[in-house]
Amino acid sequence: RVMVRTPGDFRMRAWSLALGVRDGARPGGMAYQELCQQDSRWTSLIDADVGRTFKLFDERQQQSLRRILRAYAVHNADVGYCQGMNMIAGFILALSGDEDETFGIFLALMDHLGLSEFYQDGFPKMRRYAAVCMEL
């Protein structure tokens, strides 16, 4: 019998491997636990948005999402935080349930696959995609 999809128990591990996420490995050498404990100019906006994200999240999950977003805002200060990031990180957290794994996957999507360009000042990637869509 041929398996047609990745079993749920292995799905997040498969995503991590496909994205090149290494356990605990972070660019710049700063550990996730260090990043998520620091404040940035985005902290108050993140705190406000987390409560509006995934209403089914309990307090523990909301705190995890808050730390993930704070850590990313510190890690990539040029991008910081923008509404919409909470939905991506929250979706990954809902599937994974593991905060560190979620941060690693979110970091890979944002920094290594270019998703962060959608959120940079002036939204350069969004503008390029919109221009292409207008051409269609």
PDB file of C-alpha atoms in Angstrom:
ATOM      1  CA  ARG A   1       0.000   0.000   0.000  1.00  0.00           C
ATOM      2  CA  VAL A   2       1.327   3.430  -0.960  1.00  0.00           C
ATOM      3  CA  MET A   3       0.996   6.307   1.499  1.00  0.00           C
ATOM      4  CA  VAL A   4      -0.579   9.344  -0.178  1.00  0.00           C
ATOM      5  CA  ARG A   5       0.034  11.852   2.591  1.00  0.00           C
ATOM      6  CA  THR A   6       2.231  12.406   5.599  1.00  0.00           C
ATOM      7  CA  PRO A   7       0.731  10.937   8.786  1.00  0.00           C
ATOM      8  CA  GLY A   8      -0.320  13.611  11.283  1.00  0.00           C
ATOM      9  CA  ASP A   9       2.209  12.478  13.880  1.00  0.00           C
ATOM     10  CA  PHE A  10       5.064  13.246  11.466  1.00  0.00           C
ATOM     11  CA  ARG A  11       3.666  16.223   9.565  1.00  0.00           C
ATOM     12  CA  MET A  12       5.332  19.002  11.560  1.00  0.00           C
ATOM     13  CA  ARG A  13       8.654  17.160  11.611  1.00  0.00           C
ATOM     14  CA  ALA A  14       8.395  16.802   7.825  1.00  0.00           C
ATOM     15  CA  TRP A  15       7.718  20.543   7.485  1.00  0.00           C
ATOM     16  CA  SER A  16      10.710  21.309   9.696  1.00  0.00           C
ATOM     17  CA  LEU A  17      12.982  19.095   7.626  1.00  0.00           C
ATOM     18  CA  ALA A  18      11.687  20.474   4.333  1.00  0.00           C
ATOM     19  CA  LEU A  19      12.302  24.034   5.538  1.00  0.00           C
ATOM     20  CA  GLY A  20      15.750  23.204   6.867  1.00  0.00           C
ATOM     21  CA  VAL A  21      14.818  23.936  10.484  1.00  0.00           C
ATOM     22  CA  ARG A  22      17.395  22.574  12.904  1.00  0.00           C
ATOM     23  CA  ASP A  23      16.480  22.028  16.547  1.00  0.00           C
ATOM     24  CA  GLY A  24      17.606  25.075  18.495  1.00  0.00           C
ATOM     25  CA  ALA A  25      19.697  26.473  15.632  1.00  0.00           C
ATOM     26  CA  ARG A  26      19.090  30.187  15.110  1.00  0.00           C
ATOM     27  CA  PRO A  27      20.867  32.665  12.870  1.00  0.00           C
ATOM     28  CA  GLY A  28      22.927  35.168  14.802  1.00  0.00           C
ATOM     29  CA  GLY A  29      23.412  32.744  17.660  1.00  0.00           C
ATOM     30  CA  MET A  30      20.669  34.197  19.852  1.00  0.00           C
ATOM     31  CA  ALA A  31      18.527  31.494  21.430  1.00  0.00           C
ATOM     32  CA  TYR A  32      14.744  31.628  21.177  1.00  0.00           C
ATOM     33  CA  GLN A  33      14.414  31.932  24.952  1.00  0.00           C
ATOM     34  CA  GLU A  34      16.591  35.064  24.870  1.00  0.00           C
ATOM     35  CA  LEU A  35      14.723  36.598  21.947  1.00  0.00           C
ATOM     36  CA  CYS A  36      11.231  36.131  23.363  1.00  0.00           C
ATOM     37  CA  GLN A  37      12.087  37.821  26.665  1.00  0.00           C
ATOM     38  CA  GLN A  38      13.100  41.107  25.057  1.00  0.00           C
ATOM     39  CA  ASP A  39      10.770  43.994  24.354  1.00  0.00           C
ATOM     40  CA  SER A  40      10.743  45.928  21.103  1.00  0.00           C
ATOM     41  CA  ARG A  41       8.828  48.888  19.768  1.00  0.00           C
ATOM     42  CA  TRP A  42       6.291  46.306  18.531  1.00  0.00           C
ATOM     43  CA  THR A  43       5.518  44.746  21.923  1.00  0.00           C
ATOM     44  CA  SER A  44       2.305  46.682  22.642  1.00  0.00           C
ATOM     45  CA  LEU A  45       0.911  46.033  19.150  1.00  0.00           C
ATOM     46  CA  ILE A  46       1.716  42.319  19.443  1.00  0.00           C
ATOM     47  CA  ASP A  47       0.061  42.171  22.865  1.00  0.00           C
ATOM     48  CA  ALA A  48      -3.079  43.829  21.470  1.00  0.00           C
ATOM     49  CA  ASP A  49      -3.254  41.582  18.390  1.00  0.00           C
ATOM     50  CA  VAL A  50      -2.705  38.257  20.137  1.00  0.00           C
ATOM     51  CA  GLY A  51      -5.986  38.588  22.005  1.00  0.00           C
ATOM     52  CA  ARG A  52      -7.793  38.937  18.672  1.00  0.00           C
ATOM     53  CA  THR A  53      -6.090  35.946  17.089  1.00  0.00           C
ATOM     54  CA  PHE A  54      -7.504  32.447  17.227  1.00  0.00           C
ATOM     55  CA  LYS A  55     -10.255  33.022  19.797  1.00  0.00           C
ATOM     56  CA  LEU A  56     -10.111  29.305  20.617  1.00  0.00           C
ATOM     57  CA  PHE A  57      -6.567  29.630  21.998  1.00  0.00           C
ATOM     58  CA  ASP A  58      -6.416  29.289  25.764  1.00  0.00           C
ATOM     59  CA  GLU A  59      -4.213  31.593  27.863  1.00  0.00           C
ATOM     60  CA  ARG A  60      -1.179  29.284  27.552  1.00  0.00           C
ATOM     61  CA  GLN A  61      -1.435  29.224  23.752  1.00  0.00           C
ATOM     62  CA  GLN A  62      -1.886  32.999  23.622  1.00  0.00           C
ATOM     63  CA  GLN A  63       1.233  33.460  25.730  1.00  0.00           C
ATOM     64  CA  SER A  64       3.146  31.129  23.389  1.00  0.00           C
ATOM     65  CA  LEU A  65       1.983  33.083  20.342  1.00  0.00           C
ATOM     66  CA  ARG A  66       2.920  36.351  22.056  1.00  0.00           C
ATOM     67  CA  ARG A  67       6.449  35.078  22.762  1.00  0.00           C
ATOM     68  CA  ILE A  68       6.890  33.786  19.186  1.00  0.00           C
ATOM     69  CA  LEU A  69       5.907  37.141  17.689  1.00  0.00           C
ATOM     70  CA  ARG A  70       8.004  39.114  20.172  1.00  0.00           C
ATOM     71  CA  ALA A  71      11.011  36.919  19.421  1.00  0.00           C
ATOM     72  CA  TYR A  72      10.635  37.447  15.681  1.00  0.00           C
ATOM     73  CA  ALA A  73      10.262  41.235  16.096  1.00  0.00           C
ATOM     74  CA  VAL A  74      13.543  41.305  18.040  1.00  0.00           C
ATOM     75  CA  HIS A  75      15.260  38.883  15.656  1.00  0.00           C
ATOM     76  CA  ASN A  76      14.352  40.857  12.527  1.00  0.00           C
ATOM     77  CA  ALA A  77      14.122  44.459  13.702  1.00  0.00           C
ATOM     78  CA  ASP A  78      13.975  45.722  10.087  1.00  0.00           C
ATOM     79  CA  VAL A  79      10.603  44.022   9.651  1.00  0.00           C
ATOM     80  CA  GLY A  80       9.502  43.923  13.282  1.00  0.00           C
ATOM     81  CA  TYR A  81       5.826  43.047  13.450  1.00  0.00           C
ATOM     82  CA  CYS A  82       2.881  43.634  11.164  1.00  0.00           C
ATOM     83  CA  GLN A  83      -0.717  42.497  11.458  1.00  0.00           C
ATOM     84  CA  GLY A  84      -1.125  39.240   9.600  1.00  0.00           C
ATOM     85  CA  MET A  85       2.007  37.688  11.033  1.00  0.00           C
ATOM     86  CA  ASN A  86      -0.099  36.648  14.022  1.00  0.00           C
ATOM     87  CA  MET A  87      -2.335  34.543  11.795  1.00  0.00           C
ATOM     88  CA  ILE A  88       0.597  32.725  10.182  1.00  0.00           C
ATOM     89  CA  ALA A  89       2.398  32.046  13.459  1.00  0.00           C
ATOM     90  CA  GLY A  90      -0.893  31.132  15.155  1.00  0.00           C
ATOM     91  CA  PHE A  91      -1.787  28.639  12.439  1.00  0.00           C
ATOM     92  CA  ILE A  92       1.600  26.953  12.740  1.00  0.00           C
ATOM     93  CA  LEU A  93       1.285  26.903  16.538  1.00  0.00           C
ATOM     94  CA  ALA A  94      -2.190  25.358  16.300  1.00  0.00           C
ATOM     95  CA  LEU A  95      -0.817  22.565  14.111  1.00  0.00           C
ATOM     96  CA  SER A  96       2.411  22.035  16.010  1.00  0.00           C
ATOM     97  CA  GLY A  97       1.563  22.716  19.616  1.00  0.00           C
ATOM     98  CA  ASP A  98       5.283  23.226  20.250  1.00  0.00           C
ATOM     99  CA  GLU A  99       6.435  26.799  20.754  1.00  0.00           C
ATOM    100  CA  ASP A 100      10.089  26.350  19.814  1.00  0.00           C
ATOM    101  CA  GLU A 101       9.223  24.293  16.729  1.00  0.00           C
ATOM    102  CA  THR A 102       6.665  26.925  15.697  1.00  0.00           C
ATOM    103  CA  PHE A 103       9.245  29.694  16.002  1.00  0.00           C
ATOM    104  CA  GLY A 104      11.743  27.715  13.912  1.00  0.00           C
ATOM    105  CA  ILE A 105       9.203  27.118  11.139  1.00  0.00           C
ATOM    106  CA  PHE A 106       7.947  30.720  11.265  1.00  0.00           C
ATOM    107  CA  LEU A 107      11.536  31.989  11.109  1.00  0.00           C
ATOM    108  CA  ALA A 108      12.295  29.784   8.090  1.00  0.00           C
ATOM    109  CA  LEU A 109       9.166  30.949   6.252  1.00  0.00           C
ATOM    110  CA  MET A 110       9.810  34.598   6.994  1.00  0.00           C
ATOM    111  CA  ASP A 111      13.577  34.853   6.534  1.00  0.00           C
ATOM    112  CA  HIS A 112      14.584  32.002   4.258  1.00  0.00           C
ATOM    113  CA  LEU A 113      11.577  31.756   1.955  1.00  0.00           C
ATOM    114  CA  GLY A 114      11.068  35.513   1.721  1.00  0.00           C
ATOM    115  CA  LEU A 115       7.693  35.856   3.423  1.00  0.00           C
ATOM    116  CA  SER A 116       9.068  38.764   5.465  1.00  0.00           C
ATOM    117  CA  GLU A 117       9.228  40.843   2.255  1.00  0.00           C
ATOM    118  CA  PHE A 118       5.427  41.014   2.357  1.00  0.00           C
ATOM    119  CA  TYR A 119       5.743  42.892   5.662  1.00  0.00           C
ATOM    120  CA  GLN A 120       8.706  45.218   5.042  1.00  0.00           C
ATOM    121  CA  ASP A 121       8.119  48.978   4.923  1.00  0.00           C
ATOM    122  CA  GLY A 122       6.303  49.773   1.719  1.00  0.00           C
ATOM    123  CA  PHE A 123       5.258  46.109   1.262  1.00  0.00           C
ATOM    124  CA  PRO A 124       7.608  45.463  -1.703  1.00  0.00           C
ATOM    125  CA  LYS A 125       6.672  41.853  -2.345  1.00  0.00           C
ATOM    126  CA  MET A 126       2.955  42.591  -2.011  1.00  0.00           C
ATOM    127  CA  ARG A 127       3.312  45.355  -4.591  1.00  0.00           C
ATOM    128  CA  ARG A 128       5.164  43.022  -6.996  1.00  0.00           C
ATOM    129  CA  TYR A 129       2.505  40.331  -6.615  1.00  0.00           C
ATOM    130  CA  ALA A 130      -0.297  42.880  -7.067  1.00  0.00           C
ATOM    131  CA  ALA A 131       1.378  44.216 -10.227  1.00  0.00           C
ATOM    132  CA  VAL A 132       1.633  40.710 -11.657  1.00  0.00           C
ATOM    133  CA  CYS A 133      -2.022  40.023 -10.849  1.00  0.00           C
ATOM    134  CA  MET A 134      -3.028  43.262 -12.565  1.00  0.00           C
ATOM    135  CA  GLU A 135      -1.196  42.075 -15.687  1.00  0.00           C
ATOM    136  CA  LEU A 136      -3.265  38.888 -15.837  1.00  0.00           C
TER     137      LEU A 136
END
